[in-house]
Amino acid sequence: DAELTFFQIQGLVGELYFLKYELFKMYGVNEAIRGWIGPNGANKDFVFEDEWYEVKTKSINKDYVHISNNMQLESNVPGLLVVISCQRTSELSNSAYSLMKLHRSIIEEMCNDELLEIYFEKLAQLDFIPDEAYEEPLFDIAKPKYYCVDSQFPKVKKEEDDKAIFNIKYDLYLPMLEKYIVEDISEWKNTEKV
């Protein structure tokens, strides 16, 4: 039986899609899997030497994403907020992705058992146990949008010595973030970051 909620499934579909179709190309399978630290309880989904990526998956008709804590977008180095929009579709769609379909396509790219074990451990941390129940729902996924999160990017901060405020959650309204959009992720990755 499927244990994950619809929103957990949708979120994991977005992360696996980004892992397979962007990060495998940029970093190689091994490094991409090892850089996926969100499942281990980290504030960011993917962290590499000089970059980080926070993936938010949303329904196509929503124009905001939810930031679940004030550290999620905090960093000394700029990173990318990756927004993946998707909508439910039927199996007749050529571009339909389910959690299981993405999962299988990722496993096919792995060539050693150690990496496979690391990958399965991460899935277990997210309570995803591969199962036929996850052949549904199916999603059409739009091309991800990337927003450069630098010192100018709007985020809710808390003063370090303020112990009275905790558990900050907020929503980012995407139409107001157009000026932070990065068109080419590999070009962004290769620029000097300050």
Short mmCIF file of C-alpha atoms in Angstrom, two decimals:
data_model
loop_
_atom_site.label_atom_id
_atom_site.label_comp_id
_atom_site.label_asym_id
_atom_site.label_seq_id
_atom_site.Cartn_x
_atom_site.Cartn_y
_atom_site.Cartn_z
CA ASP A 1 0.00 0.00 0.00
CA ALA A 2 1.09 3.51 -0.76
CA GLU A 3 2.15 5.15 2.49
CA LEU A 4 3.00 8.58 1.11
CA THR A 5 0.41 11.33 0.74
CA PHE A 6 -0.32 12.85 -2.66
CA PHE A 7 1.80 15.91 -1.82
CA GLN A 8 4.72 13.78 -0.63
CA ILE A 9 4.52 11.81 -3.88
CA GLN A 10 4.38 15.01 -5.93
CA GLY A 11 7.38 16.43 -4.05
CA LEU A 12 9.46 13.29 -4.51
CA VAL A 13 8.54 13.10 -8.21
CA GLY A 14 9.95 16.63 -8.59
CA GLU A 15 13.20 15.78 -6.79
CA LEU A 16 13.76 12.55 -8.72
CA TYR A 17 12.96 14.28 -12.00
CA PHE A 18 15.52 17.01 -11.26
CA LEU A 19 18.06 14.40 -10.10
CA LYS A 20 17.73 12.33 -13.26
CA TYR A 21 17.26 14.96 -15.97
CA GLU A 22 19.46 17.78 -14.70
CA LEU A 23 21.93 16.67 -12.04
CA PHE A 24 22.99 13.36 -13.64
CA LYS A 25 24.02 15.36 -16.73
CA MET A 26 25.83 18.06 -14.77
CA TYR A 27 27.55 16.09 -12.03
CA GLY A 28 27.41 12.46 -13.10
CA VAL A 29 25.29 9.79 -11.41
CA ASN A 30 27.64 9.12 -8.51
CA GLU A 31 28.13 12.72 -7.39
CA ALA A 32 24.48 13.64 -8.00
CA ILE A 33 23.23 10.83 -5.74
CA ARG A 34 25.77 11.70 -3.04
CA GLY A 35 24.85 15.38 -3.24
CA TRP A 36 21.20 14.60 -2.52
CA ILE A 37 21.14 15.33 1.21
CA GLY A 38 17.54 16.48 1.73
CA PRO A 39 16.45 12.98 2.76
CA ASN A 40 19.09 13.01 5.50
CA GLY A 41 17.32 15.91 7.18
CA ALA A 42 19.41 18.72 5.64
CA ASN A 43 17.86 22.14 4.95
CA LYS A 44 18.71 21.94 1.23
CA ASP A 45 17.81 19.12 -1.14
CA PHE A 46 21.06 18.99 -3.10
CA VAL A 47 24.45 20.37 -2.07
CA PHE A 48 27.67 20.24 -4.11
CA GLU A 49 31.05 21.93 -3.81
CA ASP A 50 30.02 25.43 -4.89
CA GLU A 51 26.30 25.13 -5.51
CA TRP A 52 23.12 24.07 -3.85
CA TYR A 53 19.60 23.43 -5.13
CA GLU A 54 16.32 23.52 -3.26
CA VAL A 55 13.56 21.80 -5.23
CA LYS A 56 9.91 22.81 -4.85
CA THR A 57 7.26 20.93 -6.77
CA LYS A 58 3.88 22.55 -7.20
CA SER A 59 0.67 22.13 -9.12
CA ILE A 60 0.74 24.00 -12.41
CA ASN A 61 -2.04 26.40 -11.35
CA LYS A 62 -0.34 27.54 -8.12
CA ASP A 63 1.77 30.69 -8.28
CA TYR A 64 3.61 30.25 -5.00
CA VAL A 65 5.91 27.79 -3.28
CA HIS A 66 6.15 27.02 0.42
CA ILE A 67 9.40 27.51 2.32
CA SER A 68 9.28 25.26 5.35
CA ASN A 69 11.98 26.84 7.52
CA ASN A 70 14.13 29.96 7.65
CA MET A 71 17.35 28.02 6.90
CA GLN A 72 16.09 26.52 3.66
CA LEU A 73 17.32 29.42 1.52
CA GLU A 74 20.14 30.63 3.82
CA SER A 75 23.70 30.12 2.62
CA ASN A 76 27.09 31.77 2.19
CA VAL A 77 27.07 30.82 -1.49
CA PRO A 78 24.27 31.48 -3.96
CA GLY A 79 22.09 28.55 -4.88
CA LEU A 80 19.10 27.85 -7.04
CA LEU A 81 15.50 27.53 -6.03
CA VAL A 82 14.20 24.98 -8.53
CA VAL A 83 10.47 25.20 -9.14
CA ILE A 84 8.89 22.25 -10.89
CA SER A 85 5.28 22.58 -12.02
CA CYS A 86 3.27 19.49 -12.73
CA GLN A 87 -0.27 18.40 -13.31
CA ARG A 88 -2.02 15.07 -13.14
CA THR A 89 -2.39 13.27 -16.42
CA SER A 90 -3.41 9.90 -17.83
CA GLU A 91 -1.26 7.00 -18.98
CA LEU A 92 -2.07 8.01 -22.56
CA SER A 93 0.23 11.02 -22.24
CA ASN A 94 3.70 10.40 -23.70
CA SER A 95 5.33 12.58 -21.10
CA ALA A 96 3.65 11.06 -18.07
CA TYR A 97 5.83 10.34 -15.05
CA SER A 98 4.96 8.32 -12.01
CA LEU A 99 7.12 7.89 -8.94
CA MET A 100 7.86 4.28 -9.92
CA LYS A 101 8.72 5.17 -13.52
CA LEU A 102 11.23 7.79 -12.39
CA HIS A 103 12.60 5.47 -9.72
CA ARG A 104 13.18 2.65 -12.24
CA SER A 105 14.86 4.99 -14.72
CA ILE A 106 17.26 6.19 -12.00
CA ILE A 107 18.18 2.64 -10.95
CA GLU A 108 19.00 1.80 -14.58
CA GLU A 109 21.72 4.47 -14.52
CA MET A 110 23.51 3.09 -11.47
CA CYS A 111 26.42 0.82 -12.03
CA ASN A 112 27.50 -0.17 -8.55
CA ASP A 113 25.89 -1.70 -5.49
CA GLU A 114 27.30 0.80 -3.03
CA LEU A 115 25.63 3.68 -4.85
CA LEU A 116 22.40 1.73 -5.12
CA GLU A 117 22.49 1.15 -1.37
CA ILE A 118 23.04 4.87 -0.70
CA TYR A 119 20.12 5.71 -2.99
CA PHE A 120 17.78 3.20 -1.31
CA GLU A 121 18.76 4.50 2.14
CA LYS A 122 17.77 8.01 1.07
CA LEU A 123 14.42 6.73 -0.21
CA ALA A 124 13.85 4.91 3.07
CA GLN A 125 14.48 8.17 4.96
CA LEU A 126 11.62 9.64 2.93
CA ASP A 127 9.39 6.61 3.71
CA PHE A 128 9.34 5.62 0.06
CA ILE A 129 9.35 1.88 -0.35
CA PRO A 130 9.06 1.09 -4.08
CA ASP A 131 5.68 -0.51 -4.69
CA GLU A 132 3.19 -0.93 -7.54
CA ALA A 133 0.88 1.43 -5.66
CA TYR A 134 3.18 4.25 -6.80
CA GLU A 135 2.54 3.63 -10.53
CA GLU A 136 -0.15 6.27 -9.93
CA PRO A 137 -0.65 9.22 -9.87
CA LEU A 138 0.85 10.22 -13.20
CA PHE A 139 2.20 13.72 -13.77
CA ASP A 140 2.99 15.89 -16.74
CA ILE A 141 6.06 17.88 -15.74
CA ALA A 142 6.85 21.31 -17.14
CA LYS A 143 10.43 22.48 -17.73
CA PRO A 144 11.81 23.51 -14.32
CA LYS A 145 12.26 27.21 -13.53
CA TYR A 146 15.40 28.30 -11.72
CA TYR A 147 15.65 31.26 -9.38
CA CYS A 148 19.04 32.48 -8.20
CA VAL A 149 18.99 32.74 -4.42
CA ASP A 150 21.68 35.27 -3.55
CA SER A 151 21.94 37.98 -0.89
CA GLN A 152 19.30 40.08 -2.73
CA PHE A 153 16.72 37.30 -2.93
CA PRO A 154 13.70 37.90 -0.67
CA LYS A 155 13.69 35.59 2.33
CA VAL A 156 12.53 35.72 5.91
CA LYS A 157 15.53 35.90 8.21
CA LYS A 158 15.76 35.63 11.94
CA GLU A 159 18.33 37.32 14.12
CA GLU A 160 20.76 34.70 15.34
CA ASP A 161 20.39 35.57 19.01
CA ASP A 162 16.60 35.69 18.89
CA LYS A 163 15.50 32.54 20.70
CA ALA A 164 11.86 33.64 20.91
CA ILE A 165 11.16 33.18 17.20
CA PHE A 166 11.33 29.71 15.74
CA ASN A 167 9.60 27.55 13.18
CA ILE A 168 9.42 30.20 10.45
CA LYS A 169 7.41 29.09 7.42
CA TYR A 170 6.39 31.27 4.50
CA ASP A 171 5.23 31.26 0.90
CA LEU A 172 7.08 32.89 -1.99
CA TYR A 173 4.92 34.52 -4.66
CA LEU A 174 6.63 33.52 -7.92
CA PRO A 175 5.40 36.34 -10.23
CA MET A 176 7.37 38.77 -8.02
CA LEU A 177 10.58 36.77 -8.48
CA GLU A 178 10.92 37.04 -12.27
CA LYS A 179 14.15 39.08 -12.05
CA TYR A 180 15.89 36.19 -10.26
CA ILE A 181 15.17 33.67 -13.02
CA VAL A 182 18.22 31.88 -14.43
CA GLU A 183 17.70 30.72 -18.01
CA ASP A 184 20.63 28.35 -18.30
CA ILE A 185 21.53 26.28 -15.28
CA SER A 186 24.93 25.08 -16.55
CA GLU A 187 25.89 28.63 -17.50
CA TRP A 188 24.92 29.79 -14.01
CA LYS A 189 26.88 26.92 -12.49
CA ASN A 190 30.04 27.98 -14.32
CA THR A 191 29.96 31.66 -13.36
CA GLU A 192 31.97 33.00 -10.46
CA LYS A 193 29.70 33.10 -7.41
CA VAL A 194 30.08 35.74 -4.75
#
